[in-house]
mmCIF file of C-alpha atoms in Angstrom:
data_model
loop_
_atom_site.group_PDB
_atom_site.id
_atom_site.type_symbol
_atom_site.label_atom_id
_atom_site.label_comp_id
_atom_site.label_asym_id
_atom_site.label_seq_id
_atom_site.Cartn_x
_atom_site.Cartn_y
_atom_site.Cartn_z
ATOM 1 C CA MET A 168 -5.162 -28.952 -44.426
ATOM 2 C CA THR A 169 -8.716 -30.293 -44.474
ATOM 3 C CA SER A 170 -7.843 -33.199 -42.181
ATOM 4 C CA ASP A 171 -6.108 -30.798 -39.766
ATOM 5 C CA LEU A 172 -9.188 -28.569 -39.678
ATOM 6 C CA ASN A 173 -11.483 -31.526 -39.148
ATOM 7 C CA ARG A 174 -9.287 -32.771 -36.328
ATOM 8 C CA ARG A 175 -9.206 -29.309 -34.735
ATOM 9 C CA GLU A 176 -13.004 -29.040 -34.916
ATOM 10 C CA PHE A 177 -13.328 -32.528 -33.443
ATOM 11 C CA LEU A 178 -11.105 -31.591 -30.506
ATOM 12 C CA LEU A 179 -12.998 -28.339 -29.902
ATOM 13 C CA THR A 180 -16.331 -30.127 -29.955
ATOM 14 C CA SER A 181 -15.064 -32.874 -27.682
ATOM 15 C CA ALA A 182 -13.845 -30.285 -25.202
ATOM 16 C CA ALA A 183 -17.200 -28.515 -25.209
ATOM 17 C CA LEU A 184 -19.108 -31.762 -24.678
ATOM 18 C CA ALA A 185 -16.693 -32.801 -21.928
ATOM 19 C CA ALA A 186 -17.408 -29.540 -20.158
ATOM 20 C CA ALA A 187 -21.131 -30.227 -20.478
ATOM 21 C CA ALA A 188 -20.709 -33.688 -19.030
ATOM 22 C CA GLN A 189 -18.943 -32.279 -15.963
ATOM 23 C CA ALA A 190 -21.670 -29.745 -15.206
ATOM 24 C CA PRO A 191 -23.700 -31.927 -12.826
ATOM 25 C CA THR A 192 -20.780 -32.156 -10.399
ATOM 26 C CA GLN A 193 -19.045 -28.847 -10.995
ATOM 27 C CA ALA A 194 -20.511 -25.358 -10.906
ATOM 28 C CA PRO A 195 -19.728 -23.598 -14.192
ATOM 29 C CA ALA A 196 -16.783 -21.268 -13.845
ATOM 30 C CA ARG A 197 -17.483 -17.594 -14.179
ATOM 31 C CA GLY A 198 -16.887 -16.101 -17.592
ATOM 32 C CA GLY A 199 -14.091 -13.775 -18.654
ATOM 33 C CA ALA A 200 -13.509 -10.134 -17.839
ATOM 34 C CA ARG A 201 -16.211 -8.171 -16.079
ATOM 35 C CA VAL A 202 -18.748 -6.570 -18.401
ATOM 36 C CA ALA A 203 -17.805 -2.941 -18.987
ATOM 37 C CA LYS A 204 -19.830 0.035 -17.830
ATOM 38 C CA GLY A 205 -22.487 1.072 -20.344
ATOM 39 C CA SER A 206 -22.560 -2.320 -22.074
ATOM 40 C CA VAL A 207 -25.527 -3.551 -24.113
ATOM 41 C CA ILE A 208 -26.640 -7.102 -23.279
ATOM 42 C CA LEU A 209 -28.975 -8.807 -25.749
ATOM 43 C CA PHE A 210 -30.938 -12.047 -25.329
ATOM 44 C CA GLN A 211 -31.944 -13.877 -28.516
ATOM 45 C CA GLY A 212 -33.856 -17.065 -29.148
ATOM 46 C CA ASP A 213 -37.288 -18.659 -29.241
ATOM 47 C CA SER A 214 -40.201 -18.861 -26.787
ATOM 48 C CA ILE A 215 -37.982 -19.812 -23.851
ATOM 49 C CA THR A 216 -36.282 -16.442 -24.210
ATOM 50 C CA ASP A 217 -39.361 -14.557 -25.422
ATOM 51 C CA ALA A 218 -41.265 -15.564 -22.275
ATOM 52 C CA GLY A 219 -44.296 -13.455 -23.151
ATOM 53 C CA ARG A 220 -42.431 -10.187 -23.633
ATOM 54 C CA ASN A 221 -44.225 -7.083 -24.905
ATOM 55 C CA ARG A 222 -42.928 -6.783 -28.477
ATOM 56 C CA ASP A 223 -44.383 -3.289 -28.786
ATOM 57 C CA SER A 224 -41.843 -2.042 -26.259
ATOM 58 C CA SER A 225 -38.255 -1.652 -27.417
ATOM 59 C CA ASP A 226 -36.876 0.212 -24.407
ATOM 60 C CA ALA A 227 -33.841 -1.118 -22.580
ATOM 61 C CA ASN A 228 -34.447 -2.499 -19.074
ATOM 62 C CA ALA A 229 -38.258 -2.268 -19.371
ATOM 63 C CA ALA A 230 -39.893 -5.071 -17.414
ATOM 64 C CA GLY A 231 -42.547 -5.824 -20.038
ATOM 65 C CA ALA A 232 -40.021 -5.807 -22.854
ATOM 66 C CA LEU A 233 -37.862 -8.352 -21.027
ATOM 67 C CA GLY A 234 -40.680 -10.883 -20.606
ATOM 68 C CA ASN A 235 -41.366 -13.124 -17.638
ATOM 69 C CA GLY A 236 -38.396 -15.481 -17.899
ATOM 70 C CA TYR A 237 -34.664 -15.690 -17.384
ATOM 71 C CA PRO A 238 -33.816 -12.411 -19.229
ATOM 72 C CA LEU A 239 -35.938 -10.498 -16.708
ATOM 73 C CA LEU A 240 -34.427 -12.397 -13.778
ATOM 74 C CA VAL A 241 -30.901 -11.712 -15.007
ATOM 75 C CA ALA A 242 -31.531 -8.040 -15.712
ATOM 76 C CA ALA A 243 -33.339 -7.430 -12.424
ATOM 77 C CA ALA A 244 -30.591 -8.987 -10.322
ATOM 78 C CA VAL A 245 -27.729 -7.334 -12.185
ATOM 79 C CA LEU A 246 -29.320 -3.890 -12.325
ATOM 80 C CA ALA A 247 -30.040 -4.029 -8.587
ATOM 81 C CA ALA A 248 -26.477 -5.078 -7.788
ATOM 82 C CA ASP A 249 -24.761 -2.649 -10.201
ATOM 83 C CA ALA A 250 -26.913 0.459 -10.206
ATOM 84 C CA GLY A 251 -24.110 2.768 -11.335
ATOM 85 C CA ARG A 252 -22.911 0.823 -14.366
ATOM 86 C CA ASP A 253 -25.540 1.965 -16.879
ATOM 87 C CA LEU A 254 -26.040 -1.512 -18.348
ATOM 88 C CA LYS A 255 -28.755 -1.904 -20.980
ATOM 89 C CA PHE A 256 -30.649 -5.196 -21.322
ATOM 90 C CA TYR A 257 -32.745 -6.128 -24.352
ATOM 91 C CA ASN A 258 -34.786 -9.226 -25.191
ATOM 92 C CA ARG A 259 -35.480 -10.056 -28.829
ATOM 93 C CA GLY A 260 -36.525 -13.689 -28.490
ATOM 94 C CA ILE A 261 -39.565 -14.683 -30.575
ATOM 95 C CA SER A 262 -41.737 -17.692 -29.827
ATOM 96 C CA GLY A 263 -41.575 -20.418 -32.471
ATOM 97 C CA ASN A 264 -38.273 -19.297 -33.963
ATOM 98 C CA LYS A 265 -35.749 -21.626 -35.527
ATOM 99 C CA VAL A 266 -32.261 -20.699 -36.739
ATOM 100 C CA PRO A 267 -33.581 -19.736 -40.226
ATOM 101 C CA ASP A 268 -35.989 -17.313 -38.533
ATOM 102 C CA LEU A 269 -33.128 -15.714 -36.641
ATOM 103 C CA GLN A 270 -31.233 -15.349 -39.912
ATOM 104 C CA GLN A 271 -34.107 -13.427 -41.491
ATOM 105 C CA ARG A 272 -34.299 -10.829 -38.721
ATOM 106 C CA TRP A 273 -30.684 -10.799 -37.534
ATOM 107 C CA THR A 274 -29.659 -7.404 -38.902
ATOM 108 C CA ALA A 275 -32.624 -5.533 -37.435
ATOM 109 C CA ASP A 276 -32.906 -7.436 -34.171
ATOM 110 C CA THR A 277 -29.243 -8.060 -33.373
ATOM 111 C CA ILE A 278 -26.589 -6.327 -35.471
ATOM 112 C CA ASN A 279 -28.277 -2.924 -35.354
ATOM 113 C CA LEU A 280 -28.462 -3.049 -31.549
ATOM 114 C CA LYS A 281 -24.658 -3.435 -31.418
ATOM 115 C CA PRO A 282 -24.606 -5.651 -28.340
ATOM 116 C CA ASP A 283 -21.459 -6.022 -26.292
ATOM 117 C CA VAL A 284 -22.777 -9.316 -24.902
ATOM 118 C CA LEU A 285 -25.010 -11.511 -27.070
ATOM 119 C CA SER A 286 -26.789 -14.541 -25.611
ATOM 120 C CA ILE A 287 -28.499 -17.096 -27.872
ATOM 121 C CA LEU A 288 -30.729 -20.044 -26.999
ATOM 122 C CA ILE A 289 -32.065 -21.724 -30.139
ATOM 123 C CA GLY A 290 -32.664 -25.270 -31.324
ATOM 124 C CA VAL A 291 -35.765 -26.782 -29.729
ATOM 125 C CA ASN A 292 -38.073 -25.703 -32.563
ATOM 126 C CA ASP A 293 -35.519 -26.767 -35.169
ATOM 127 C CA PHE A 294 -36.404 -30.294 -34.087
ATOM 128 C CA TRP A 295 -39.909 -29.951 -32.581
ATOM 129 C CA HIS A 296 -41.304 -28.418 -35.779
ATOM 130 C CA LYS A 297 -40.219 -31.530 -37.649
ATOM 131 C CA LEU A 298 -42.677 -33.504 -35.513
ATOM 132 C CA ASP A 299 -45.636 -31.134 -35.565
ATOM 133 C CA HIS A 300 -45.227 -28.441 -38.242
ATOM 134 C CA GLY A 301 -43.819 -30.182 -41.324
ATOM 135 C CA TYR A 302 -40.349 -28.626 -41.061
ATOM 136 C CA ASN A 303 -37.638 -30.778 -42.632
ATOM 137 C CA GLY A 304 -34.363 -29.208 -41.495
ATOM 138 C CA THR A 305 -31.622 -31.693 -40.639
ATOM 139 C CA VAL A 306 -28.988 -31.668 -37.914
ATOM 140 C CA GLN A 307 -26.495 -30.612 -40.573
ATOM 141 C CA ASP A 308 -28.741 -27.728 -41.616
ATOM 142 C CA TYR A 309 -28.963 -26.582 -38.011
ATOM 143 C CA GLU A 310 -25.203 -26.692 -37.533
ATOM 144 C CA GLN A 311 -24.365 -24.991 -40.812
ATOM 145 C CA GLN A 312 -26.980 -22.251 -40.450
ATOM 146 C CA TYR A 313 -26.054 -21.578 -36.835
ATOM 147 C CA THR A 314 -22.349 -21.473 -37.701
ATOM 148 C CA ALA A 315 -23.047 -18.996 -40.521
ATOM 149 C CA LEU A 316 -25.144 -16.841 -38.195
ATOM 150 C CA LEU A 317 -22.359 -16.541 -35.640
ATOM 151 C CA GLN A 318 -19.785 -15.964 -38.378
ATOM 152 C CA GLN A 319 -21.914 -13.083 -39.674
ATOM 153 C CA THR A 320 -22.115 -11.742 -36.138
ATOM 154 C CA ARG A 321 -18.350 -11.920 -35.609
ATOM 155 C CA GLU A 322 -17.755 -10.079 -38.872
ATOM 156 C CA ALA A 323 -20.213 -7.297 -38.035
ATOM 157 C CA LEU A 324 -19.361 -7.082 -34.321
ATOM 158 C CA PRO A 325 -15.743 -8.242 -33.894
ATOM 159 C CA GLN A 326 -15.630 -7.496 -30.164
ATOM 160 C CA VAL A 327 -18.969 -9.010 -29.198
ATOM 161 C CA ARG A 328 -18.934 -11.515 -26.386
ATOM 162 C CA LEU A 329 -21.016 -14.561 -27.354
ATOM 163 C CA ILE A 330 -22.874 -16.819 -24.938
ATOM 164 C CA VAL A 331 -24.463 -19.920 -26.455
ATOM 165 C CA LEU A 332 -27.025 -21.679 -24.272
ATOM 166 C CA GLU A 333 -27.418 -25.362 -25.016
ATOM 167 C CA PRO A 334 -30.908 -26.349 -26.206
ATOM 168 C CA PHE A 335 -32.401 -28.737 -23.662
ATOM 169 C CA VAL A 336 -35.516 -30.789 -22.947
ATOM 170 C CA LEU A 337 -36.759 -32.885 -20.041
ATOM 171 C CA ARG A 338 -38.611 -36.160 -20.565
ATOM 172 C CA THR A 339 -42.117 -35.095 -19.649
ATOM 173 C CA GLY A 340 -45.125 -33.511 -21.355
ATOM 174 C CA ALA A 341 -44.498 -33.120 -25.069
ATOM 175 C CA VAL A 342 -41.069 -34.760 -24.930
ATOM 176 C CA ASP A 343 -41.203 -38.490 -25.662
ATOM 177 C CA ALA A 344 -39.113 -41.172 -27.350
ATOM 178 C CA ARG A 345 -39.574 -39.536 -30.778
ATOM 179 C CA TRP A 346 -37.145 -36.801 -29.749
ATOM 180 C CA PHE A 347 -34.151 -39.094 -29.422
ATOM 181 C CA PRO A 348 -31.461 -39.577 -30.535
ATOM 182 C CA GLU A 349 -31.804 -36.647 -32.948
ATOM 183 C CA PHE A 350 -32.287 -34.003 -30.290
ATOM 184 C CA ASP A 351 -29.068 -35.124 -28.607
ATOM 185 C CA GLN A 352 -27.313 -34.777 -31.958
ATOM 186 C CA ARG A 353 -28.542 -31.196 -32.146
ATOM 187 C CA ARG A 354 -27.196 -30.483 -28.672
ATOM 188 C CA ALA A 355 -23.817 -31.751 -29.802
ATOM 189 C CA ALA A 356 -24.063 -29.537 -32.881
ATOM 190 C CA ALA A 357 -24.739 -26.497 -30.674
ATOM 191 C CA ALA A 358 -21.622 -27.280 -28.633
ATOM 192 C CA LYS A 359 -19.595 -27.543 -31.837
ATOM 193 C CA VAL A 360 -20.989 -24.239 -33.143
ATOM 194 C CA ALA A 361 -20.127 -22.519 -29.862
ATOM 195 C CA ALA A 362 -16.570 -23.834 -29.891
ATOM 196 C CA HIS A 363 -16.047 -22.778 -33.503
ATOM 197 C CA ALA A 364 -17.329 -19.259 -32.711
ATOM 198 C CA ARG A 365 -15.216 -18.960 -29.540
ATOM 199 C CA ALA A 366 -18.413 -18.513 -27.526
ATOM 200 C CA THR A 367 -19.030 -19.319 -23.887
ATOM 201 C CA PHE A 368 -21.128 -22.495 -23.828
ATOM 202 C CA VAL A 369 -23.650 -23.094 -21.043
ATOM 203 C CA PRO A 370 -24.504 -26.840 -20.807
ATOM 204 C CA LEU A 371 -28.157 -26.550 -19.813
ATOM 205 C CA GLN A 372 -29.054 -30.179 -20.502
ATOM 206 C CA SER A 373 -26.710 -31.587 -17.893
ATOM 207 C CA ILE A 374 -27.641 -28.787 -15.502
ATOM 208 C CA PHE A 375 -31.325 -29.681 -15.747
ATOM 209 C CA ASN A 376 -30.616 -33.398 -15.655
ATOM 210 C CA GLN A 377 -29.012 -32.795 -12.287
ATOM 211 C CA ARG A 378 -31.967 -30.706 -11.103
ATOM 212 C CA ALA A 379 -34.334 -33.474 -12.164
ATOM 213 C CA ARG A 380 -32.754 -35.635 -9.483
ATOM 214 C CA THR A 381 -34.036 -33.251 -6.829
ATOM 215 C CA ALA A 382 -37.564 -32.645 -8.218
ATOM 216 C CA PRO A 383 -39.608 -34.175 -11.073
ATOM 217 C CA PRO A 384 -38.878 -32.926 -14.611
ATOM 218 C CA ALA A 385 -42.245 -31.136 -14.766
ATOM 219 C CA TYR A 386 -41.166 -29.011 -11.794
ATOM 220 C CA TRP A 387 -38.520 -27.426 -14.030
ATOM 221 C CA ALA A 388 -40.344 -27.536 -17.401
ATOM 222 C CA ALA A 389 -44.023 -28.451 -17.263
ATOM 223 C CA ASP A 390 -44.255 -29.572 -20.897
ATOM 224 C CA GLY A 391 -40.644 -30.725 -21.073
ATOM 225 C CA VAL A 392 -39.616 -27.642 -23.087
ATOM 226 C CA HIS A 393 -40.784 -24.397 -21.519
ATOM 227 C CA PRO A 394 -39.287 -23.651 -18.107
ATOM 228 C CA THR A 395 -41.378 -23.009 -15.041
ATOM 229 C CA PRO A 396 -40.392 -20.058 -12.843
ATOM 230 C CA ALA A 397 -38.004 -22.421 -11.069
ATOM 231 C CA GLY A 398 -36.536 -23.480 -14.413
ATOM 232 C CA HIS A 399 -36.053 -19.896 -15.516
ATOM 233 C CA ALA A 400 -34.292 -19.175 -12.222
ATOM 234 C CA VAL A 401 -31.865 -22.024 -12.927
ATOM 235 C CA ILE A 402 -31.067 -20.625 -16.380
ATOM 236 C CA ALA A 403 -30.610 -17.134 -14.955
ATOM 237 C CA GLU A 404 -28.242 -18.408 -12.269
ATOM 238 C CA HIS A 405 -25.999 -20.214 -14.706
ATOM 239 C CA TRP A 406 -26.200 -17.421 -17.279
ATOM 240 C CA ARG A 407 -24.887 -14.934 -14.717
ATOM 241 C CA ARG A 408 -22.008 -17.256 -13.845
ATOM 242 C CA ALA A 409 -21.105 -17.661 -17.501
ATOM 243 C CA ALA A 410 -21.259 -13.902 -18.134
ATOM 244 C CA ASN A 411 -19.527 -12.950 -14.880
ATOM 245 C CA LEU A 412 -22.426 -10.664 -13.989
#
């Protein structure tokens, strides 16, 4: 039984990574069924998702509460195109977060909001803080904690639609040779977690690698981690395709 499970997980992970590898030449297919009227869409993650949001505002669809990044771009475009569908967008990303930080606030900031669509982008700090903040979490820790987080989510919200965004970096600014190969191992772990949770996986690394052929890496992420407005627009575009919104 154990060998069968390991083989199944290997095949799922391989499929997810194969899909990521194809992203530079193929536009990601749109996600499943159209999001239902009145749905709650929640963005979770670290500073890339936070994007300077006003944490004192908890209202759905409030510009300040959505920040200045891809959650705002997604919500603005979808709300303009589907004015009669009563969709509610929330952003609960917090700058500096790692998976253990998400675990500590998951009930209040995710489960209690009862999202119909839950998007998560997490993983950069799980490695970056090892370089600069004394964190010692391993790739295995990241995978196990992330898997447990999504398992908890599935148990509490059986019908939730999960979208896992691949953590990504571009080789500029803060991103140097120290990041590799471990950061690539964490990307692979995120793909495996997504496959295990039956989540839609958005292969951002290969998407941005392709964009870096058309403009320098700093055009998309000035410090190699945090997207510029152009970078956020790329994430928003591919997020909408994945969510079919």
